[in-house]
Amino acid sequence: VFLPPADASGSGDPARVIALKQRVGYEAAMATERSGEHVALDLKRFPVPDALRDWALDREVDKISDTEVELSMRFTRGPGVVTVSITAFPPPERGLVAKKLIDRANAVTRATITDTRGPKDLGTLSLTPGSGGTVYWIFRNIYAEVVVYKAEVDKLDVARSIQRHLEAAVRPG
C-alpha cells in the first residue's frame, strides 16, 4: 500500500485523524485501490453531471501546482447552488490524493472529526460531513467534491454521475 499508515507508529497524524481513519475503514479502503490504473481525463471537457444538465454553469480549470489540476464547476438555478470540484493528480502521486481527502476532513475546527463514511460504491473512499449537502471522495488519482446548497438535487445523484465518468476514463499504467 502506497499510503501512510492509520496508526501512531510513525504516521505523524494527529490523534483525531488516526481516529477518523480507524472509524471509516481507511486502511481497508486503500488496500482495495488498484495501483496499476489511473483516471485519464481532459478536465476542460468533463461532462456536466446528469442531474444538472439544465442548470446555469460557470466552469474553470486551474493548474494549482505541477502535481495538481482542478476543475471547478458552479451550477445555479434560482436560489440553488451546486459546486463540483475535481482535482486530478499525475498517477504516481496517489499519496497526494489520499492526503487531500484527509486534509479536507481535518480542516474542521472541532476537537473530533465527525465525518462519516459515504456510500461504498462511490470511489475508493467517500466521506460526508454530517447531514449537510456535501460529499467528497477519492478514486485512483482523482479527488472529487460535491456541495449542494438550497437546491432540490441529491448530492449523491450528482456524485454518482461524476463517478461513472471517472470509471469510464480508467486506463492502465
Tab-separated table of N, CA and C in Angstrom:
chain	number	residue	atom	x	y	z
A	1	VAL	N	0.848	-1.167	0.000
A	1	VAL	CA	0.000	0.000	0.000
A	1	VAL	C	0.894	1.230	0.000
A	2	PHE	N	0.588	2.193	-0.797
A	2	PHE	CA	1.432	3.357	-1.015
A	2	PHE	C	1.062	4.551	-0.146
A	3	LEU	N	0.179	4.365	0.813
A	3	LEU	CA	-0.312	5.474	1.622
A	3	LEU	C	0.169	5.353	3.058
A	4	PRO	N	0.178	6.452	3.809
A	4	PRO	CA	0.649	6.404	5.184
A	4	PRO	C	-0.234	5.526	6.055
A	5	PRO	N	0.352	4.888	7.073
A	5	PRO	CA	-0.442	4.022	7.953
A	5	PRO	C	-1.434	4.817	8.785
A	6	ALA	N	-2.469	4.117	9.241
A	6	ALA	CA	-3.508	4.767	10.048
A	6	ALA	C	-3.251	4.616	11.536
A	7	ASP	N	-2.055	4.170	11.922
A	7	ASP	CA	-1.786	4.028	13.348
A	7	ASP	C	-0.710	5.016	13.777
A	8	ALA	N	-0.420	5.035	15.041
A	8	ALA	CA	0.515	6.017	15.589
A	8	ALA	C	1.975	5.603	15.418
A	9	SER	N	2.257	4.579	14.694
A	9	SER	CA	3.634	4.097	14.571
A	9	SER	C	4.412	4.884	13.529
A	10	GLY	N	4.467	6.190	13.729
A	10	GLY	CA	5.291	6.996	12.839
A	10	GLY	C	4.540	7.706	11.743
A	11	SER	N	3.212	7.650	11.735
A	11	SER	CA	2.477	8.314	10.659
A	11	SER	C	2.525	9.831	10.803
A	12	GLY	N	2.702	10.309	12.020
A	12	GLY	CA	2.713	11.751	12.251
A	12	GLY	C	1.333	12.372	12.256
A	13	ASP	N	0.293	11.568	12.112
A	13	ASP	CA	-1.075	12.086	12.105
A	13	ASP	C	-1.519	12.454	13.513
A	14	PRO	N	-2.281	13.547	13.654
A	14	PRO	CA	-2.869	13.856	14.962
A	14	PRO	C	-3.847	12.753	15.369
A	15	ALA	N	-4.094	12.636	16.658
A	15	ALA	CA	-4.975	11.589	17.182
A	15	ALA	C	-6.342	11.615	16.513
A	16	ARG	N	-6.883	12.804	16.237
A	16	ARG	CA	-8.217	12.873	15.631
A	16	ARG	C	-8.219	12.326	14.207
A	17	VAL	N	-7.120	12.455	13.479
A	17	VAL	CA	-7.023	11.879	12.132
A	17	VAL	C	-6.906	10.363	12.233
A	18	ILE	N	-6.109	9.882	13.170
A	18	ILE	CA	-5.992	8.437	13.384
A	18	ILE	C	-7.354	7.853	13.723
A	19	ALA	N	-8.106	8.529	14.589
A	19	ALA	CA	-9.441	8.054	14.962
A	19	ALA	C	-10.378	8.031	13.749
A	20	LEU	N	-10.327	9.066	12.917
A	20	LEU	CA	-11.150	9.093	11.704
A	20	LEU	C	-10.794	7.920	10.797
A	21	LYS	N	-9.507	7.729	10.549
A	21	LYS	CA	-9.072	6.646	9.660
A	21	LYS	C	-9.575	5.294	10.158
A	22	GLN	N	-9.481	5.079	11.451
A	22	GLN	CA	-9.948	3.801	12.008
A	22	GLN	C	-11.462	3.678	11.881
A	23	ARG	N	-12.191	4.756	12.157
A	23	ARG	CA	-13.653	4.727	12.134
A	23	ARG	C	-14.220	4.476	10.733
A	24	VAL	N	-13.599	5.050	9.707
A	24	VAL	CA	-14.154	4.928	8.350
A	24	VAL	C	-13.534	3.791	7.546
A	25	GLY	N	-12.615	3.053	8.144
A	25	GLY	CA	-12.005	1.935	7.422
A	25	GLY	C	-11.030	2.374	6.349
A	26	TYR	N	-10.259	3.397	6.657
A	26	TYR	CA	-9.312	3.985	5.700
A	26	TYR	C	-8.351	2.946	5.131
A	27	GLU	N	-7.684	2.199	5.995
A	27	GLU	CA	-6.685	1.223	5.528
A	27	GLU	C	-7.316	0.162	4.634
A	28	ALA	N	-8.461	-0.353	5.030
A	28	ALA	CA	-9.135	-1.375	4.225
A	28	ALA	C	-9.529	-0.818	2.862
A	29	ALA	N	-10.038	0.409	2.833
A	29	ALA	CA	-10.422	1.029	1.562
A	29	ALA	C	-9.194	1.233	0.673
A	30	MET	N	-8.116	1.722	1.251
A	30	MET	CA	-6.907	1.979	0.465
A	30	MET	C	-6.295	0.680	-0.057
A	31	ALA	N	-6.476	-0.398	0.677
A	31	ALA	CA	-5.947	-1.690	0.246
A	31	ALA	C	-6.640	-2.193	-1.019
A	32	THR	N	-7.851	-1.694	-1.294
A	32	THR	CA	-8.580	-2.115	-2.498
A	32	THR	C	-8.172	-1.315	-3.733
A	33	GLU	N	-7.437	-0.246	-3.531
A	33	GLU	CA	-7.044	0.638	-4.638
A	33	GLU	C	-6.086	-0.092	-5.580
A	34	ARG	N	-6.329	0.026	-6.866
A	34	ARG	CA	-5.506	-0.638	-7.885
A	34	ARG	C	-4.396	0.303	-8.332
A	35	SER	N	-3.181	-0.022	-7.949
A	35	SER	CA	-2.058	0.879	-8.251
A	35	SER	C	-1.691	0.869	-9.733
A	36	GLY	N	-2.110	-0.109	-10.483
A	36	GLY	CA	-1.772	-0.182	-11.895
A	36	GLY	C	-2.741	0.549	-12.810
A	37	GLU	N	-3.663	1.318	-12.236
A	37	GLU	CA	-4.648	2.050	-13.033
A	37	GLU	C	-4.672	3.518	-12.620
A	38	HIS	N	-5.103	4.351	-13.558
A	38	HIS	CA	-5.309	5.768	-13.254
A	38	HIS	C	-6.474	6.289	-14.109
A	39	VAL	N	-6.991	7.429	-13.726
A	39	VAL	CA	-8.055	8.081	-14.485
A	39	VAL	C	-7.394	9.100	-15.403
A	40	ALA	N	-7.641	8.976	-16.703
A	40	ALA	CA	-7.091	9.900	-17.701
A	40	ALA	C	-8.226	10.803	-18.188
A	41	LEU	N	-8.180	12.058	-17.777
A	41	LEU	CA	-9.262	12.994	-18.077
A	41	LEU	C	-8.748	14.256	-18.736
A	42	ASP	N	-9.569	14.822	-19.605
A	42	ASP	CA	-9.377	16.191	-20.061
A	42	ASP	C	-10.396	17.003	-19.272
A	43	LEU	N	-9.932	17.641	-18.206
A	43	LEU	CA	-10.862	18.345	-17.325
A	43	LEU	C	-11.600	19.473	-18.030
A	44	LYS	N	-11.006	20.020	-19.078
A	44	LYS	CA	-11.685	21.091	-19.819
A	44	LYS	C	-12.927	20.578	-20.529
A	45	ARG	N	-12.986	19.281	-20.749
A	45	ARG	CA	-14.124	18.681	-21.463
A	45	ARG	C	-14.943	17.748	-20.585
A	46	PHE	N	-14.769	17.830	-19.285
A	46	PHE	CA	-15.509	16.939	-18.393
A	46	PHE	C	-17.000	17.216	-18.541
A	47	PRO	N	-17.804	16.169	-18.721
A	47	PRO	CA	-19.245	16.386	-18.950
A	47	PRO	C	-19.983	16.893	-17.708
A	48	VAL	N	-21.058	17.573	-17.955
A	48	VAL	CA	-21.929	18.069	-16.894
A	48	VAL	C	-22.649	16.872	-16.268
A	49	PRO	N	-22.705	16.791	-14.935
A	49	PRO	CA	-23.449	15.693	-14.299
A	49	PRO	C	-24.909	15.688	-14.757
A	50	ASP	N	-25.450	14.496	-14.931
A	50	ASP	CA	-26.799	14.318	-15.474
A	50	ASP	C	-27.850	15.173	-14.776
A	51	ALA	N	-27.846	15.202	-13.457
A	51	ALA	CA	-28.885	15.915	-12.696
A	51	ALA	C	-28.800	17.433	-12.843
A	52	LEU	N	-27.716	17.931	-13.472
A	52	LEU	CA	-27.505	19.383	-13.552
A	52	LEU	C	-27.469	19.901	-14.993
A	53	ARG	N	-27.923	19.123	-15.926
A	53	ARG	CA	-27.805	19.496	-17.344
A	53	ARG	C	-28.518	20.781	-17.722
A	54	ASP	N	-29.612	21.101	-17.059
A	54	ASP	CA	-30.351	22.314	-17.437
A	54	ASP	C	-30.115	23.460	-16.447
A	55	TRP	N	-29.042	23.414	-15.710
A	55	TRP	CA	-28.667	24.471	-14.774
A	55	TRP	C	-27.672	25.419	-15.437
A	56	ALA	N	-27.633	26.675	-14.996
A	56	ALA	CA	-26.611	27.621	-15.464
A	56	ALA	C	-25.261	27.169	-14.902
A	57	LEU	N	-24.215	27.321	-15.716
A	57	LEU	CA	-22.902	26.777	-15.357
A	57	LEU	C	-21.788	27.787	-15.554
A	58	ASP	N	-20.933	27.894	-14.539
A	58	ASP	CA	-19.632	28.562	-14.656
A	58	ASP	C	-18.592	27.479	-14.475
A	59	ARG	N	-17.606	27.428	-15.378
A	59	ARG	CA	-16.588	26.376	-15.344
A	59	ARG	C	-15.213	27.013	-15.379
A	60	GLU	N	-14.319	26.461	-14.584
A	60	GLU	CA	-12.960	26.977	-14.534
A	60	GLU	C	-11.994	25.833	-14.281
A	61	VAL	N	-10.905	25.784	-15.048
A	61	VAL	CA	-9.854	24.792	-14.841
A	61	VAL	C	-8.587	25.543	-14.465
A	62	ASP	N	-8.002	25.158	-13.335
A	62	ASP	CA	-6.790	25.806	-12.851
A	62	ASP	C	-5.696	24.791	-12.624
A	63	LYS	N	-4.492	25.145	-13.007
A	63	LYS	CA	-3.333	24.347	-12.630
A	63	LYS	C	-2.878	24.886	-11.284
A	64	ILE	N	-3.075	24.094	-10.249
A	64	ILE	CA	-2.759	24.529	-8.896
A	64	ILE	C	-1.270	24.399	-8.628
A	65	SER	N	-0.668	23.334	-9.133
A	65	SER	CA	0.761	23.101	-8.962
A	65	SER	C	1.224	22.155	-10.062
A	66	ASP	N	2.474	21.773	-10.014
A	66	ASP	CA	2.986	20.821	-11.000
A	66	ASP	C	2.326	19.455	-10.862
A	67	THR	N	1.717	19.192	-9.714
A	67	THR	CA	1.114	17.883	-9.480
A	67	THR	C	-0.400	17.931	-9.313
A	68	GLU	N	-1.011	19.084	-9.555
A	68	GLU	CA	-2.439	19.228	-9.272
A	68	GLU	C	-3.125	20.128	-10.290
A	69	VAL	N	-4.187	19.608	-10.926
A	69	VAL	CA	-5.035	20.409	-11.802
A	69	VAL	C	-6.462	20.246	-11.292
A	70	GLU	N	-7.180	21.377	-11.170
A	70	GLU	CA	-8.518	21.320	-10.601
A	70	GLU	C	-9.554	21.912	-11.545
A	71	LEU	N	-10.658	21.197	-11.676
A	71	LEU	CA	-11.836	21.689	-12.380
A	71	LEU	C	-12.846	22.125	-11.324
A	72	SER	N	-13.319	23.359	-11.429
A	72	SER	CA	-14.379	23.858	-10.556
A	72	SER	C	-15.581	24.192	-11.422
A	73	MET	N	-16.728	23.643	-11.066
A	73	MET	CA	-17.968	23.941	-11.765
A	73	MET	C	-18.966	24.448	-10.729
A	74	ARG	N	-19.620	25.561	-11.057
A	74	ARG	CA	-20.641	26.133	-10.171
A	74	ARG	C	-21.940	26.205	-10.968
A	75	PHE	N	-22.931	25.474	-10.485
A	75	PHE	CA	-24.230	25.406	-11.135
A	75	PHE	C	-25.228	26.212	-10.316
A	76	THR	N	-26.072	26.976	-10.994
A	76	THR	CA	-27.090	27.756	-10.284
A	76	THR	C	-28.442	27.597	-10.960
A	77	ARG	N	-29.468	27.609	-10.118
A	77	ARG	CA	-30.852	27.641	-10.588
A	77	ARG	C	-31.664	28.251	-9.450
A	78	GLY	N	-32.213	29.436	-9.691
A	78	GLY	CA	-32.924	30.139	-8.625
A	78	GLY	C	-31.979	30.339	-7.449
A	79	PRO	N	-32.445	30.057	-6.237
A	79	PRO	CA	-31.563	30.226	-5.076
A	79	PRO	C	-30.600	29.049	-4.899
A	80	GLY	N	-30.792	27.984	-5.669
A	80	GLY	CA	-29.973	26.785	-5.511
A	80	GLY	C	-28.603	26.902	-6.153
A	81	VAL	N	-27.606	26.366	-5.461
A	81	VAL	CA	-26.236	26.351	-5.950
A	81	VAL	C	-25.651	24.963	-5.706
A	82	VAL	N	-24.983	24.442	-6.720
A	82	VAL	CA	-24.247	23.187	-6.586
A	82	VAL	C	-22.841	23.447	-7.089
A	83	THR	N	-21.857	23.120	-6.261
A	83	THR	CA	-20.470	23.244	-6.712
A	83	THR	C	-19.869	21.857	-6.811
A	84	VAL	N	-19.081	21.686	-7.853
A	84	VAL	CA	-18.378	20.440	-8.104
A	84	VAL	C	-16.913	20.786	-8.285
A	85	SER	N	-16.056	20.089	-7.563
A	85	SER	CA	-14.611	20.251	-7.724
A	85	SER	C	-14.015	18.888	-8.002
A	86	ILE	N	-13.181	18.837	-9.030
A	86	ILE	CA	-12.482	17.598	-9.375
A	86	ILE	C	-11.007	17.952	-9.516
A	87	THR	N	-10.183	17.293	-8.720
A	87	THR	CA	-8.748	17.535	-8.760
A	87	THR	C	-8.054	16.288	-9.273
A	88	ALA	N	-7.250	16.463	-10.301
A	88	ALA	CA	-6.506	15.351	-10.894
A	88	ALA	C	-5.027	15.481	-10.537
A	89	PHE	N	-4.448	14.367	-10.157
A	89	PHE	CA	-3.025	14.279	-9.860
A	89	PHE	C	-2.394	13.319	-10.857
A	90	PRO	N	-1.115	13.492	-11.195
A	90	PRO	CA	-0.458	12.502	-12.045
A	90	PRO	C	-0.506	11.139	-11.345
A	91	PRO	N	-0.613	10.044	-12.109
A	91	PRO	CA	-0.751	8.718	-11.492
A	91	PRO	C	0.284	8.380	-10.415
A	92	PRO	N	1.544	8.773	-10.537
A	92	PRO	CA	2.462	8.391	-9.459
A	92	PRO	C	2.220	9.145	-8.151
A	93	GLU	N	1.370	10.152	-8.154
A	93	GLU	CA	1.155	10.992	-6.973
A	93	GLU	C	-0.085	10.588	-6.179
A	94	ARG	N	-0.400	9.309	-6.136
A	94	ARG	CA	-1.610	8.867	-5.445
A	94	ARG	C	-1.611	9.197	-3.964
A	95	GLY	N	-0.465	9.225	-3.356
A	95	GLY	CA	-0.398	9.596	-1.943
A	95	GLY	C	-0.942	10.990	-1.714
A	96	LEU	N	-0.773	11.878	-2.705
A	96	LEU	CA	-1.295	13.239	-2.582
A	96	LEU	C	-2.818	13.264	-2.632
A	97	VAL	N	-3.398	12.334	-3.370
A	97	VAL	CA	-4.858	12.247	-3.448
A	97	VAL	C	-5.416	11.889	-2.072
A	98	ALA	N	-4.845	10.872	-1.454
A	98	ALA	CA	-5.294	10.459	-0.126
A	98	ALA	C	-5.046	11.566	0.893
A	99	LYS	N	-3.927	12.251	0.770
A	99	LYS	CA	-3.616	13.361	1.680
A	99	LYS	C	-4.662	14.466	1.544
A	100	LYS	N	-5.091	14.753	0.319
A	100	LYS	CA	-6.110	15.792	0.110
A	100	LYS	C	-7.420	15.405	0.796
A	101	LEU	N	-7.802	14.135	0.716
A	101	LEU	CA	-9.022	13.668	1.384
A	101	LEU	C	-8.898	13.866	2.896
A	102	ILE	N	-7.791	13.445	3.468
A	102	ILE	CA	-7.593	13.556	4.911
A	102	ILE	C	-7.482	15.024	5.315
A	103	ASP	N	-6.786	15.837	4.525
A	103	ASP	CA	-6.683	17.265	4.831
A	103	ASP	C	-8.062	17.925	4.831
A	104	ARG	N	-8.926	17.530	3.899
A	104	ARG	CA	-10.288	18.082	3.833
A	104	ARG	C	-11.056	17.726	5.096
A	105	ALA	N	-10.959	16.474	5.516
A	105	ALA	CA	-11.649	16.042	6.732
A	105	ALA	C	-11.088	16.750	7.957
A	106	ASN	N	-9.796	16.971	7.958
A	106	ASN	CA	-9.105	17.555	9.106
A	106	ASN	C	-9.224	19.074	9.156
A	107	ALA	N	-9.868	19.684	8.192
A	107	ALA	CA	-9.975	21.145	8.124
A	107	ALA	C	-10.970	21.720	9.132
A	108	VAL	N	-11.750	20.881	9.758
A	108	VAL	CA	-12.730	21.367	10.735
A	108	VAL	C	-12.033	21.820	12.010
A	109	THR	N	-12.694	22.670	12.765
A	109	THR	CA	-12.094	23.195	13.987
A	109	THR	C	-12.564	22.469	15.245
A	110	ARG	N	-13.455	21.512	15.084
A	110	ARG	CA	-13.921	20.748	16.251
A	110	ARG	C	-12.801	19.842	16.779
A	111	ALA	N	-12.942	19.404	18.023
A	111	ALA	CA	-11.928	18.540	18.641
A	111	ALA	C	-11.862	17.177	17.960
A	112	THR	N	-13.000	16.713	17.444
A	112	THR	CA	-13.013	15.440	16.729
A	112	THR	C	-13.572	15.657	15.334
A	113	ILE	N	-13.164	14.811	14.433
A	113	ILE	CA	-13.677	14.855	13.059
A	113	ILE	C	-14.913	13.967	13.032
A	114	THR	N	-16.046	14.555	12.680
A	114	THR	CA	-17.307	13.812	12.733
A	114	THR	C	-17.742	13.274	11.375
A	115	ASP	N	-16.957	13.490	10.329
A	115	ASP	CA	-17.321	12.982	9.013
A	115	ASP	C	-17.524	11.472	9.083
A	116	THR	N	-18.469	10.995	8.279
A	116	THR	CA	-18.764	9.564	8.258
A	116	THR	C	-18.463	8.998	6.880
A	117	ARG	N	-18.340	7.704	6.828
A	117	ARG	CA	-18.080	7.032	5.565
A	117	ARG	C	-19.290	7.193	4.661
A	118	GLY	N	-19.038	7.544	3.405
A	118	GLY	CA	-20.104	7.670	2.423
A	118	GLY	C	-20.407	6.322	1.800
A	119	PRO	N	-21.189	6.319	0.748
A	119	PRO	CA	-21.548	5.062	0.091
A	119	PRO	C	-20.300	4.321	-0.410
A	120	LYS	N	-20.278	3.015	-0.211
A	120	LYS	CA	-19.117	2.219	-0.620
A	120	LYS	C	-18.973	2.142	-2.136
A	121	ASP	N	-20.047	2.455	-2.872
A	121	ASP	CA	-19.951	2.411	-4.330
A	121	ASP	C	-19.481	3.743	-4.921
A	122	LEU	N	-19.077	4.670	-4.071
A	122	LEU	CA	-18.630	5.974	-4.544
A	122	LEU	C	-17.117	6.077	-4.348
A	123	GLY	N	-16.391	5.747	-5.398
A	123	GLY	CA	-14.938	5.842	-5.360
A	123	GLY	C	-14.300	4.813	-4.453
A	124	THR	N	-13.027	5.062	-4.142
A	124	THR	CA	-12.283	4.187	-3.247
A	124	THR	C	-12.704	4.423	-1.809
A	125	LEU	N	-12.866	5.702	-1.447
A	125	LEU	CA	-13.318	6.074	-0.117
A	125	LEU	C	-14.039	7.401	-0.231
A	126	SER	N	-15.256	7.453	0.303
A	126	SER	CA	-16.021	8.700	0.300
A	126	SER	C	-16.404	9.053	1.725
A	127	LEU	N	-16.502	10.361	1.973
A	127	LEU	CA	-16.857	10.861	3.299
A	127	LEU	C	-17.944	11.920	3.174
A	128	THR	N	-18.783	11.999	4.199
A	128	THR	CA	-19.797	13.052	4.266
A	128	THR	C	-19.713	13.708	5.642
A	129	PRO	N	-19.645	15.035	5.661
A	129	PRO	CA	-19.618	15.737	6.942
A	129	PRO	C	-21.029	15.988	7.462
A	130	GLY	N	-21.521	15.119	8.308
A	130	GLY	CA	-22.842	15.288	8.899
A	130	GLY	C	-23.961	15.090	7.893
A	131	SER	N	-25.088	15.748	8.148
A	131	SER	CA	-26.270	15.564	7.300
A	131	SER	C	-26.392	16.643	6.231
A	132	GLY	N	-25.377	17.444	6.029
A	132	GLY	CA	-25.434	18.535	5.061
A	132	GLY	C	-25.377	18.059	3.622
A	133	GLY	N	-25.177	19.002	2.751
A	133	GLY	CA	-25.206	18.736	1.324
A	133	GLY	C	-23.845	18.502	0.700
A	134	THR	N	-22.914	17.919	1.448
A	134	THR	CA	-21.562	17.724	0.926
A	134	THR	C	-21.182	16.252	0.932
A	135	VAL	N	-20.489	15.836	-0.119
A	135	VAL	CA	-19.844	14.527	-0.170
A	135	VAL	C	-18.524	14.715	-0.906
A	136	TYR	N	-17.496	14.047	-0.436
A	136	TYR	CA	-16.204	14.109	-1.126
A	136	TYR	C	-15.567	12.728	-1.109
A	137	TRP	N	-14.767	12.464	-2.131
A	137	TRP	CA	-14.232	11.115	-2.286
A	137	TRP	C	-12.966	11.123	-3.131
A	138	ILE	N	-12.289	9.952	-3.093
A	138	ILE	CA	-11.121	9.736	-3.945
A	138	ILE	C	-11.346	8.484	-4.774
A	139	PHE	N	-10.741	8.496	-5.948
A	139	PHE	CA	-10.805	7.353	-6.859
A	139	PHE	C	-9.566	7.409	-7.744
A	140	ARG	N	-8.714	6.397	-7.610
A	140	ARG	CA	-7.433	6.352	-8.316
A	140	ARG	C	-6.654	7.650	-8.062
A	141	ASN	N	-6.402	8.442	-9.081
A	141	ASN	CA	-5.625	9.679	-8.944
A	141	ASN	C	-6.502	10.930	-8.914
A	142	ILE	N	-7.766	10.770	-8.498
A	142	ILE	CA	-8.745	11.867	-8.517
A	142	ILE	C	-9.320	12.101	-7.119
A	143	TYR	N	-9.451	13.388	-6.767
A	143	TYR	CA	-10.202	13.811	-5.594
A	143	TYR	C	-11.401	14.581	-6.132
A	144	ALA	N	-12.601	14.291	-5.621
A	144	ALA	CA	-13.802	14.987	-6.089
A	144	ALA	C	-14.659	15.395	-4.898
A	145	GLU	N	-15.396	16.500	-5.094
A	145	GLU	CA	-16.258	17.010	-4.030
A	145	GLU	C	-17.503	17.636	-4.651
A	146	VAL	N	-18.648	17.374	-4.033
A	146	VAL	CA	-19.922	17.956	-4.441
A	146	VAL	C	-20.527	18.635	-3.217
A	147	VAL	N	-20.938	19.898	-3.401
A	147	VAL	CA	-21.601	20.647	-2.341
A	147	VAL	C	-22.919	21.174	-2.902
A	148	VAL	N	-24.023	20.845	-2.239
A	148	VAL	CA	-25.357	21.283	-2.646
A	148	VAL	C	-25.869	22.257	-1.598
A	149	TYR	N	-26.324	23.437	-2.062
A	149	TYR	CA	-26.833	24.467	-1.156
A	149	TYR	C	-28.166	24.985	-1.687
A	150	LYS	N	-29.201	24.862	-0.883
A	150	LYS	CA	-30.548	25.333	-1.224
A	150	LYS	C	-31.002	24.868	-2.604
A	151	ALA	N	-30.709	23.636	-2.918
A	151	ALA	CA	-31.068	23.110	-4.235
A	151	ALA	C	-31.850	21.809	-4.072
A	152	GLU	N	-32.775	21.603	-4.972
A	152	GLU	CA	-33.584	20.390	-4.971
A	152	GLU	C	-32.908	19.328	-5.845
A	153	VAL	N	-31.717	18.951	-5.439
A	153	VAL	CA	-30.979	17.911	-6.150
A	153	VAL	C	-30.223	17.100	-5.098
A	154	ASP	N	-30.122	15.822	-5.319
A	154	ASP	CA	-29.464	14.923	-4.374
A	154	ASP	C	-27.956	14.925	-4.637
A	155	LYS	N	-27.169	15.225	-3.608
A	155	LYS	CA	-25.708	15.257	-3.741
A	155	LYS	C	-25.167	13.922	-4.244
A	156	LEU	N	-25.792	12.813	-3.836
A	156	LEU	CA	-25.293	11.504	-4.261
A	156	LEU	C	-25.620	11.212	-5.716
A	157	ASP	N	-26.750	11.724	-6.222
A	157	ASP	CA	-27.044	11.573	-7.652
A	157	ASP	C	-25.971	12.271	-8.482
A	158	VAL	N	-25.604	13.477	-8.071
A	158	VAL	CA	-24.556	14.230	-8.780
A	158	VAL	C	-23.222	13.499	-8.658
A	159	ALA	N	-22.893	13.066	-7.455
A	159	ALA	CA	-21.619	12.385	-7.227
A	159	ALA	C	-21.520	11.088	-8.027
A	160	ARG	N	-22.583	10.321	-8.051
A	160	ARG	CA	-22.538	9.052	-8.797
A	160	ARG	C	-22.434	9.285	-10.301
A	161	SER	N	-23.028	10.345	-10.797
A	161	SER	CA	-22.879	10.690	-12.208
A	161	SER	C	-21.409	10.997	-12.521
A	162	ILE	N	-20.777	11.757	-11.645
A	162	ILE	CA	-19.348	12.059	-11.819
A	162	ILE	C	-18.535	10.777	-11.741
A	163	GLN	N	-18.842	9.929	-10.769
A	163	GLN	CA	-18.090	8.685	-10.599
A	163	GLN	C	-18.175	7.805	-11.843
A	164	ARG	N	-19.341	7.758	-12.485
A	164	ARG	CA	-19.470	6.962	-13.719
A	164	ARG	C	-18.505	7.462	-14.791
A	165	HIS	N	-18.360	8.778	-14.908
A	165	HIS	CA	-17.431	9.345	-15.887
A	165	HIS	C	-15.989	9.025	-15.512
A	166	LEU	N	-15.691	9.058	-14.231
A	166	LEU	CA	-14.334	8.724	-13.781
A	166	LEU	C	-14.018	7.253	-14.087
A	167	GLU	N	-14.953	6.379	-13.799
A	167	GLU	CA	-14.741	4.957	-14.056
A	167	GLU	C	-14.557	4.679	-15.542
A	168	ALA	N	-15.279	5.399	-16.380
A	168	ALA	CA	-15.153	5.212	-17.825
A	168	ALA	C	-13.800	5.679	-18.342
A	169	ALA	N	-13.115	6.514	-17.577
A	169	ALA	CA	-11.820	7.063	-18.004
A	169	ALA	C	-10.630	6.338	-17.378
A	170	VAL	N	-10.854	5.196	-16.745
A	170	VAL	CA	-9.754	4.439	-16.136
A	170	VAL	C	-8.895	3.809	-17.238
A	171	ARG	N	-7.588	3.979	-17.064
A	171	ARG	CA	-6.606	3.446	-18.013
A	171	ARG	C	-5.526	2.699	-17.247
A	172	PRO	N	-4.890	1.708	-17.891
A	172	PRO	CA	-3.774	1.015	-17.229
A	172	PRO	C	-2.542	1.924	-17.143
A	173	GLY	N	-1.701	1.610	-16.190
A	173	GLY	CA	-0.401	2.311	-16.115
A	173	GLY	C	-0.299	3.334	-15.066
